[in-house]
Short mmCIF file of C-alpha atoms and ligand atoms in Angstrom, two decimals:
data_model
loop_
_atom_site.label_atom_id
_atom_site.label_comp_id
_atom_site.label_asym_id
_atom_site.label_seq_id
_atom_site.Cartn_x
_atom_site.Cartn_y
_atom_site.Cartn_z
CA UNK A 1 75.84 207.87 35.93
CA UNK A 2 79.49 206.40 35.60
CA UNK A 3 79.66 205.24 39.22
CA UNK A 4 79.71 201.41 39.13
CA UNK A 5 78.83 201.17 35.58
CA UNK A 6 79.92 198.41 33.16
CA UNK A 7 81.60 199.38 29.91
CA UNK A 8 81.31 196.74 27.11
CA UNK A 9 84.34 197.17 24.81
CA UNK A 10 84.34 195.68 21.32
CA UNK A 11 87.43 195.53 19.07
CA UNK A 12 90.76 194.72 20.88
CA UNK A 13 93.25 195.49 18.15
CA UNK A 14 96.14 197.85 18.06
CA UNK A 15 94.12 200.71 19.64
CA UNK A 16 91.49 198.85 21.60
CA UNK A 17 94.10 196.92 23.64
CA UNK A 18 95.79 200.10 25.16
CA UNK A 19 92.42 201.97 25.48
CA UNK A 20 91.01 199.18 27.60
CA UNK A 21 94.07 199.13 29.70
CA UNK A 22 93.69 202.80 30.37
CA UNK A 23 90.01 202.29 31.29
CA UNK A 24 90.81 199.33 33.53
CA UNK A 25 93.70 201.35 35.21
CA UNK A 26 91.16 204.10 36.08
CA UNK A 27 88.92 201.64 37.89
CA UNK A 28 86.22 200.99 35.31
CA UNK A 29 84.60 197.67 35.11
CA UNK A 30 84.97 196.23 31.53
CA UNK A 31 83.38 193.48 29.51
CA UNK A 32 85.58 192.62 26.54
CA UNK A 33 84.94 191.21 23.19
CA UNK A 34 86.77 190.70 19.82
CA UNK A 35 86.28 188.41 16.86
CA UNK A 36 89.52 186.91 17.97
CA UNK A 37 88.56 184.81 21.02
CA UNK A 38 92.08 184.09 22.08
CA UNK A 39 92.89 187.78 22.06
CA UNK A 40 89.84 188.46 24.16
CA UNK A 41 90.58 185.90 26.76
CA UNK A 42 94.25 186.89 27.02
CA UNK A 43 93.41 190.53 27.54
CA UNK A 44 90.65 189.81 30.01
CA UNK A 45 93.15 187.80 32.15
CA UNK A 46 95.89 190.49 31.74
CA UNK A 47 93.65 193.34 32.80
CA UNK A 48 91.65 191.34 35.42
CA UNK A 49 88.37 191.90 33.56
CA UNK A 50 85.62 189.78 32.10
CA UNK A 51 85.41 188.47 28.55
CA UNK A 52 81.77 188.56 27.18
CA UNK A 53 80.40 185.26 25.84
CA UNK A 54 78.71 186.91 22.78
CA UNK A 55 77.51 190.16 21.49
CA UNK A 56 74.05 189.55 23.17
CA UNK A 57 75.71 188.82 26.43
CA UNK A 58 77.75 192.01 26.23
CA UNK A 59 74.57 194.01 25.35
CA UNK A 60 72.62 192.63 28.27
CA UNK A 61 75.33 193.47 30.71
CA UNK A 62 76.63 196.87 29.58
CA UNK A 63 75.60 200.36 30.49
CA UNK A 64 77.92 201.90 27.90
CA UNK A 65 79.16 200.14 24.89
CA UNK A 66 82.37 201.22 23.17
CA UNK A 67 83.28 200.05 19.60
CA UNK A 68 86.82 200.29 18.26
CA UNK A 69 86.35 198.36 15.03
CA UNK A 70 87.84 198.73 11.53
CA UNK A 71 84.96 200.69 10.00
CA UNK A 72 81.39 201.73 10.30
CA UNK A 73 80.04 198.74 8.42
CA UNK A 74 81.54 196.50 10.97
CA UNK A 75 80.12 198.62 13.76
CA UNK A 76 76.60 198.46 12.35
CA UNK A 77 76.85 194.69 12.06
CA UNK A 78 78.05 194.21 15.61
CA UNK A 79 75.28 196.40 16.89
CA UNK A 80 72.32 195.32 14.72
CA UNK A 81 73.30 191.78 13.86
CA UNK A 82 73.63 190.23 10.38
CA UNK A 83 69.90 190.77 9.70
CA UNK A 84 70.09 194.45 10.71
CA UNK A 85 67.07 194.08 13.13
CA UNK A 86 69.18 193.73 16.31
CA UNK A 87 68.82 189.90 16.54
CA UNK A 88 72.26 188.44 17.55
CA UNK A 89 73.72 192.02 17.91
CA UNK A 90 74.44 194.09 20.89
CA UNK A 91 71.32 196.30 20.36
CA UNK A 92 69.01 193.32 20.66
CA UNK A 93 69.75 193.02 24.42
CA UNK A 94 70.92 196.54 25.28
CA UNK A 95 68.76 198.41 27.82
CA UNK A 96 66.80 201.52 26.95
CA UNK A 97 68.86 204.52 27.99
CA UNK A 98 72.22 202.82 27.33
CA UNK A 99 74.84 204.70 25.38
CA UNK A 100 76.95 203.44 22.51
CA UNK A 101 80.10 205.27 21.83
CA UNK A 102 81.61 204.57 18.34
CA UNK A 103 85.38 205.38 18.72
CA UNK A 104 86.21 203.71 15.40
CA UNK A 105 86.90 205.83 12.33
CA UNK A 106 83.56 205.34 10.65
CA UNK A 107 81.72 207.04 7.81
CA UNK A 108 79.64 210.01 9.23
CA UNK A 109 76.91 209.33 6.80
CA UNK A 110 76.49 205.72 8.11
CA UNK A 111 76.71 206.96 11.69
CA UNK A 112 73.80 209.38 11.35
CA UNK A 113 71.68 206.56 9.75
CA UNK A 114 72.75 204.13 12.64
CA UNK A 115 71.88 206.83 15.21
CA UNK A 116 68.29 206.97 13.97
CA UNK A 117 67.90 203.16 14.14
CA UNK A 118 69.34 203.13 17.60
CA UNK A 119 67.24 206.12 18.80
CA UNK A 120 64.03 204.28 17.83
CA UNK A 121 65.12 201.61 20.39
CA UNK A 122 65.83 204.29 23.07
CA UNK A 123 69.64 203.81 22.68
CA UNK A 124 71.90 206.94 22.39
CA UNK A 125 74.73 207.04 19.88
CA UNK A 126 77.79 209.18 20.23
CA UNK A 127 80.67 209.16 17.70
CA UNK A 128 84.07 209.71 19.30
CA UNK A 129 86.89 208.75 16.97
CA UNK A 130 90.45 209.33 18.03
CA UNK A 131 93.73 210.61 16.84
CA UNK A 132 97.31 210.07 18.05
CA UNK A 133 97.91 206.43 17.27
CA UNK A 134 99.01 203.64 19.50
CA UNK A 135 101.62 205.68 21.31
CA UNK A 136 99.07 208.21 22.63
CA UNK A 137 96.50 205.47 23.31
CA UNK A 138 99.07 203.93 25.63
CA UNK A 139 99.75 207.31 27.26
CA UNK A 140 96.03 208.17 27.52
CA UNK A 141 96.58 211.41 25.58
CA UNK A 142 94.45 210.72 22.48
CA UNK A 143 92.62 213.58 20.73
CA UNK A 144 88.93 212.50 21.05
CA UNK A 145 86.62 214.08 18.43
CA UNK A 146 83.13 213.88 19.75
CA UNK A 147 79.78 214.20 17.93
CA UNK A 148 76.37 213.99 19.66
CA UNK A 149 73.91 215.25 22.08
CA UNK A 150 75.94 217.50 24.51
CA UNK A 151 74.04 216.27 27.55
CA UNK A 152 74.95 212.70 26.73
CA UNK A 153 78.58 213.57 25.93
CA UNK A 154 78.80 215.37 29.23
CA UNK A 155 77.94 212.18 31.12
CA UNK A 156 80.68 210.30 29.32
CA UNK A 157 83.45 212.61 30.76
CA UNK A 158 84.61 209.96 33.25
CA UNK A 159 84.78 207.35 30.40
CA UNK A 160 86.80 209.59 28.14
CA UNK A 161 89.17 210.97 30.71
CA UNK A 162 91.51 207.94 31.05
CA UNK A 163 91.81 207.79 27.24
CA UNK A 164 92.45 211.36 26.26
CA UNK A 165 90.97 214.74 25.69
CA UNK A 166 87.42 214.95 24.32
CA UNK A 167 86.62 217.89 22.09
CA UNK A 168 82.93 218.49 21.09
CA UNK A 169 82.82 218.76 17.27
CA UNK A 170 79.10 219.13 16.82
CA UNK A 171 75.99 216.84 16.37
CA UNK A 172 76.10 213.08 15.61
CA UNK A 173 78.60 212.28 12.83
CA UNK A 174 80.63 215.48 13.31
CA UNK A 175 83.45 213.59 15.00
CA UNK A 176 83.50 211.07 12.27
CA UNK A 177 83.64 213.71 9.70
CA UNK A 178 86.49 215.59 11.28
CA UNK A 179 88.44 212.42 11.88
CA UNK A 180 88.32 211.58 8.15
CA UNK A 181 89.28 215.14 7.14
CA UNK A 182 92.13 215.18 9.68
CA UNK A 183 93.54 211.95 8.24
CA UNK A 184 93.37 213.40 4.68
CA UNK A 185 95.54 216.30 5.87
CA UNK A 186 97.73 213.75 7.73
CA UNK A 187 98.12 211.42 4.81
CA UNK A 188 98.81 214.16 2.36
CA UNK A 189 101.55 215.39 4.65
CA UNK A 190 103.09 211.99 5.04
CA UNK A 191 102.98 211.30 1.31
CA UNK A 192 104.58 214.74 0.56
CA UNK A 193 107.26 214.06 3.22
CA UNK A 194 108.16 210.64 1.90
CA UNK A 195 108.31 211.95 -1.72
CA UNK A 196 110.50 214.93 -0.65
CA UNK A 197 112.95 212.71 1.17
CA UNK A 198 113.20 210.20 -1.77
CA UNK A 199 113.82 213.18 -4.14
CA UNK A 200 116.32 214.79 -1.89
CA UNK A 201 118.17 211.46 -1.41
CA UNK A 202 118.30 210.93 -5.23
CA UNK A 203 119.78 214.40 -5.49
CA UNK A 204 122.53 213.25 -3.12
CA UNK A 205 121.33 214.62 0.17
CA UNK A 206 121.38 212.71 3.52
CA UNK A 207 117.75 211.56 4.44
CA UNK A 208 118.16 212.28 8.24
CA UNK A 209 119.44 215.79 7.38
CA UNK A 210 116.53 216.44 5.10
CA UNK A 211 114.07 215.64 7.95
CA UNK A 212 116.11 217.73 10.48
CA UNK A 213 116.12 220.80 8.27
CA UNK A 214 112.44 220.42 7.35
CA UNK A 215 111.52 220.08 11.05
CA UNK A 216 113.21 223.52 11.63
CA UNK A 217 111.50 225.01 8.61
CA UNK A 218 108.08 225.73 7.29
CA UNK A 219 107.56 222.18 5.76
CA UNK A 220 107.31 220.66 9.30
CA UNK A 221 104.27 218.51 9.87
CA UNK A 222 103.28 215.64 12.29
CA UNK A 223 104.88 213.07 9.92
CA UNK A 224 108.15 214.78 9.57
CA UNK A 225 108.21 215.15 13.46
CA UNK A 226 107.06 211.65 14.65
CA UNK A 227 106.93 209.28 11.67
CA UNK A 228 109.77 209.92 9.25
CA UNK A 229 112.79 208.90 11.39
CA UNK A 230 111.34 206.08 13.55
CA UNK A 231 109.23 204.33 10.93
CA UNK A 232 110.32 205.40 7.37
CA UNK A 233 114.07 206.16 7.51
CA UNK A 234 114.57 203.16 9.77
CA UNK A 235 112.85 200.86 7.36
CA UNK A 236 110.64 199.32 10.04
CA UNK A 237 107.32 200.78 8.85
CA UNK A 238 105.88 199.40 12.02
CA UNK A 239 103.77 202.36 13.22
CA UNK A 240 100.72 200.41 14.30
CA UNK A 241 98.12 201.90 11.91
CA UNK A 242 97.06 199.78 8.97
CA UNK A 243 97.59 201.18 5.46
CA UNK A 244 94.12 199.77 4.53
CA UNK A 245 92.49 201.67 7.43
CA UNK A 246 94.16 204.94 6.21
CA UNK A 247 92.96 204.33 2.69
CA UNK A 248 89.46 203.76 4.07
CA UNK A 249 89.61 207.11 6.01
CA UNK A 250 90.75 208.91 2.87
CA UNK A 251 87.81 207.43 0.91
CA UNK A 252 85.52 208.73 3.69
CA UNK A 253 87.08 212.23 3.48
CA UNK A 254 86.49 212.45 -0.18
CA UNK A 255 82.86 211.16 0.42
CA UNK A 256 82.32 214.03 2.96
CA UNK A 257 83.54 216.61 0.44
CA UNK A 258 81.64 215.15 -2.48
CA UNK A 259 78.51 214.94 -0.34
CA UNK A 260 78.56 218.74 -0.28
CA UNK A 261 78.99 218.99 -4.06
CA UNK A 262 82.48 220.48 -3.59
CA UNK A 263 85.15 220.11 -6.29
CA UNK A 264 88.50 219.16 -4.78
CA UNK A 265 91.93 219.81 -6.31
CA UNK A 266 94.02 217.39 -4.39
CA UNK A 267 91.85 214.94 -2.35
CA UNK A 268 91.04 212.78 -5.30
CA UNK A 269 94.62 212.32 -6.25
CA UNK A 270 95.66 211.48 -2.72
CA UNK A 271 92.79 208.87 -2.53
CA UNK A 272 93.98 207.33 -5.80
CA UNK A 273 97.58 206.99 -4.60
CA UNK A 274 96.53 205.37 -1.32
CA UNK A 275 94.01 203.01 -3.01
CA UNK A 276 96.67 201.89 -5.49
CA UNK A 277 99.23 201.51 -2.59
CA UNK A 278 96.66 199.34 -0.77
CA UNK A 279 96.26 197.15 -3.89
CA UNK A 280 99.99 196.86 -4.68
CA UNK A 281 101.03 196.19 -1.05
CA UNK A 282 98.14 193.81 -0.45
CA UNK A 283 97.27 195.77 2.59
CA UNK A 284 93.61 194.83 2.81
CA UNK A 285 94.62 191.22 3.45
CA UNK A 286 97.86 191.75 5.21
CA UNK A 287 97.01 194.04 8.22
CA UNK A 288 100.77 194.08 9.19
CA UNK A 289 101.26 196.54 6.33
CA UNK A 290 101.07 199.88 8.18
CA UNK A 291 100.44 203.28 6.75
CA UNK A 292 104.01 204.53 6.68
CA UNK A 293 104.66 201.79 4.09
CA UNK A 294 103.28 204.37 1.60
CA UNK A 295 107.05 204.93 1.22
CA UNK A 296 107.51 201.40 0.02
CA UNK A 297 104.78 202.07 -2.63
CA UNK A 298 106.78 205.13 -3.76
CA UNK A 299 109.74 202.80 -4.05
CA UNK A 300 107.80 200.36 -6.20
CA UNK A 301 106.70 203.27 -8.46
CA UNK A 302 110.24 204.31 -8.80
CA UNK A 303 111.10 200.87 -10.05
CA UNK A 304 108.25 200.90 -12.53
P1 LIG B 1 92.96 196.70 14.26
O1 LIG B 1 92.83 196.05 12.90
O2 LIG B 1 94.31 196.57 14.87
O3 LIG B 1 91.78 196.15 15.34
C1 LIG B 1 90.54 195.93 14.91
C2 LIG B 1 90.02 194.82 15.86
O4 LIG B 1 88.62 194.53 15.53
C3 LIG B 1 90.64 193.56 15.59
O5 LIG B 1 91.18 192.93 16.87
C4 LIG B 1 89.64 192.60 15.04
O6 LIG B 1 89.77 191.23 15.40
C5 LIG B 1 88.34 193.23 15.56
N1 LIG B 1 87.23 192.95 14.91
C6 LIG B 1 86.98 193.07 13.47
N2 LIG B 1 85.73 192.69 13.11
C7 LIG B 1 85.15 192.37 14.28
C8 LIG B 1 83.79 191.97 14.61
N3 LIG B 1 82.88 191.81 13.66
N4 LIG B 1 83.42 191.69 15.95
C9 LIG B 1 84.41 191.93 16.88
N5 LIG B 1 85.70 192.20 16.67
C10 LIG B 1 86.03 192.52 15.33
O7 LIG B 1 92.58 198.25 14.09
P2 LIG B 1 93.10 199.43 15.00
O8 LIG B 1 94.31 199.97 14.49
O9 LIG B 1 92.82 199.07 16.41
O10 LIG B 1 91.92 200.49 14.60
C11 LIG B 1 90.58 200.43 15.07
C12 LIG B 1 89.90 201.67 14.51
O11 LIG B 1 90.53 202.91 14.99
C13 LIG B 1 89.77 201.80 12.99
O12 LIG B 1 88.66 202.44 12.57
C14 LIG B 1 90.91 202.74 12.71
O13 LIG B 1 90.81 203.45 11.44
C15 LIG B 1 90.91 203.68 13.92
N6 LIG B 1 92.27 204.34 14.30
C16 LIG B 1 93.45 203.59 14.37
C17 LIG B 1 94.61 204.19 14.73
C18 LIG B 1 95.98 203.52 14.75
O14 LIG B 1 97.01 204.18 14.98
N7 LIG B 1 95.94 202.16 14.71
C19 LIG B 1 94.65 205.60 15.09
C20 LIG B 1 93.38 206.20 15.17
C21 LIG B 1 92.20 205.59 14.73
#
């Protein structure tokens, strides 16, 4: 089905931009849209692709629609319109049999509800959130966690291939659930690493030495390997993943655990820390505050 198809891509931020570049580079025909019109036009020109005039226009001309938006609420609004009945949204004009692929990190509970609404219109929904950040989006080596009907997922193979490696997680919502849980593990590891380096430095140790020795020892994790030196120790904190987006993912992870009635020992504390960091660093308003700035929050705590 992917021969000659048009992919409507909505959400051209830190991740959407490199992902569309990979799709265009692989020869796919794209129809681009972002709330930021200037960003849409500039990227369309850069990639030699078309900008959609509106959500309805994008829906009418796309075979597959990919969303790469901040959260599931935004995805729902873009697809179903403000009223929720499709008017003014993508689903209002999308053909029966079209496929929507939500690659945002959305809540799996909302995704399952959205899947039912779209299915009633003959539209198939697949959740396919990603991990690996901007660097791996640029390289086309993202981990893609896919939830949905395996037959529909199979047909998306040529769409996923330029962006990374798809892994079937289960039915609809499974990708979004794993993504949130993965980010919980990742955020807990980053927070622990930042705290350990701060404690070690106050004890008189050299921060870079602490990271090197942890990286050769059992405390090693993705943050100690690829985040601590370039983004935390350098003081740049410019890793490309908004702190508010991470805080949202952690609330989703806790929601997933709580939906099962499970008691958690650590998740609630991690969520509280990130929520408070989001508030103190004004990260919901200032999207230039990226997630490694959790270390700046620890600094604020240290100063009382
Ligand atoms: P971003 O804030 O850089 O980009 C989001 C884009 O969506 C912006 O360009 C914004 O203008 C656009 N947008 C917002 N509301 C819109 C609407 N109603 N209609 C059209 N466009 C709209 O975010 P990002 O870092 O690209 O992340 C996107 C998603 O991917 C999020 O769910 C995030 O949690 C997830 N994610 C991000 C990273 C990362 O490293 N940045 C990694 C993995 C997953």
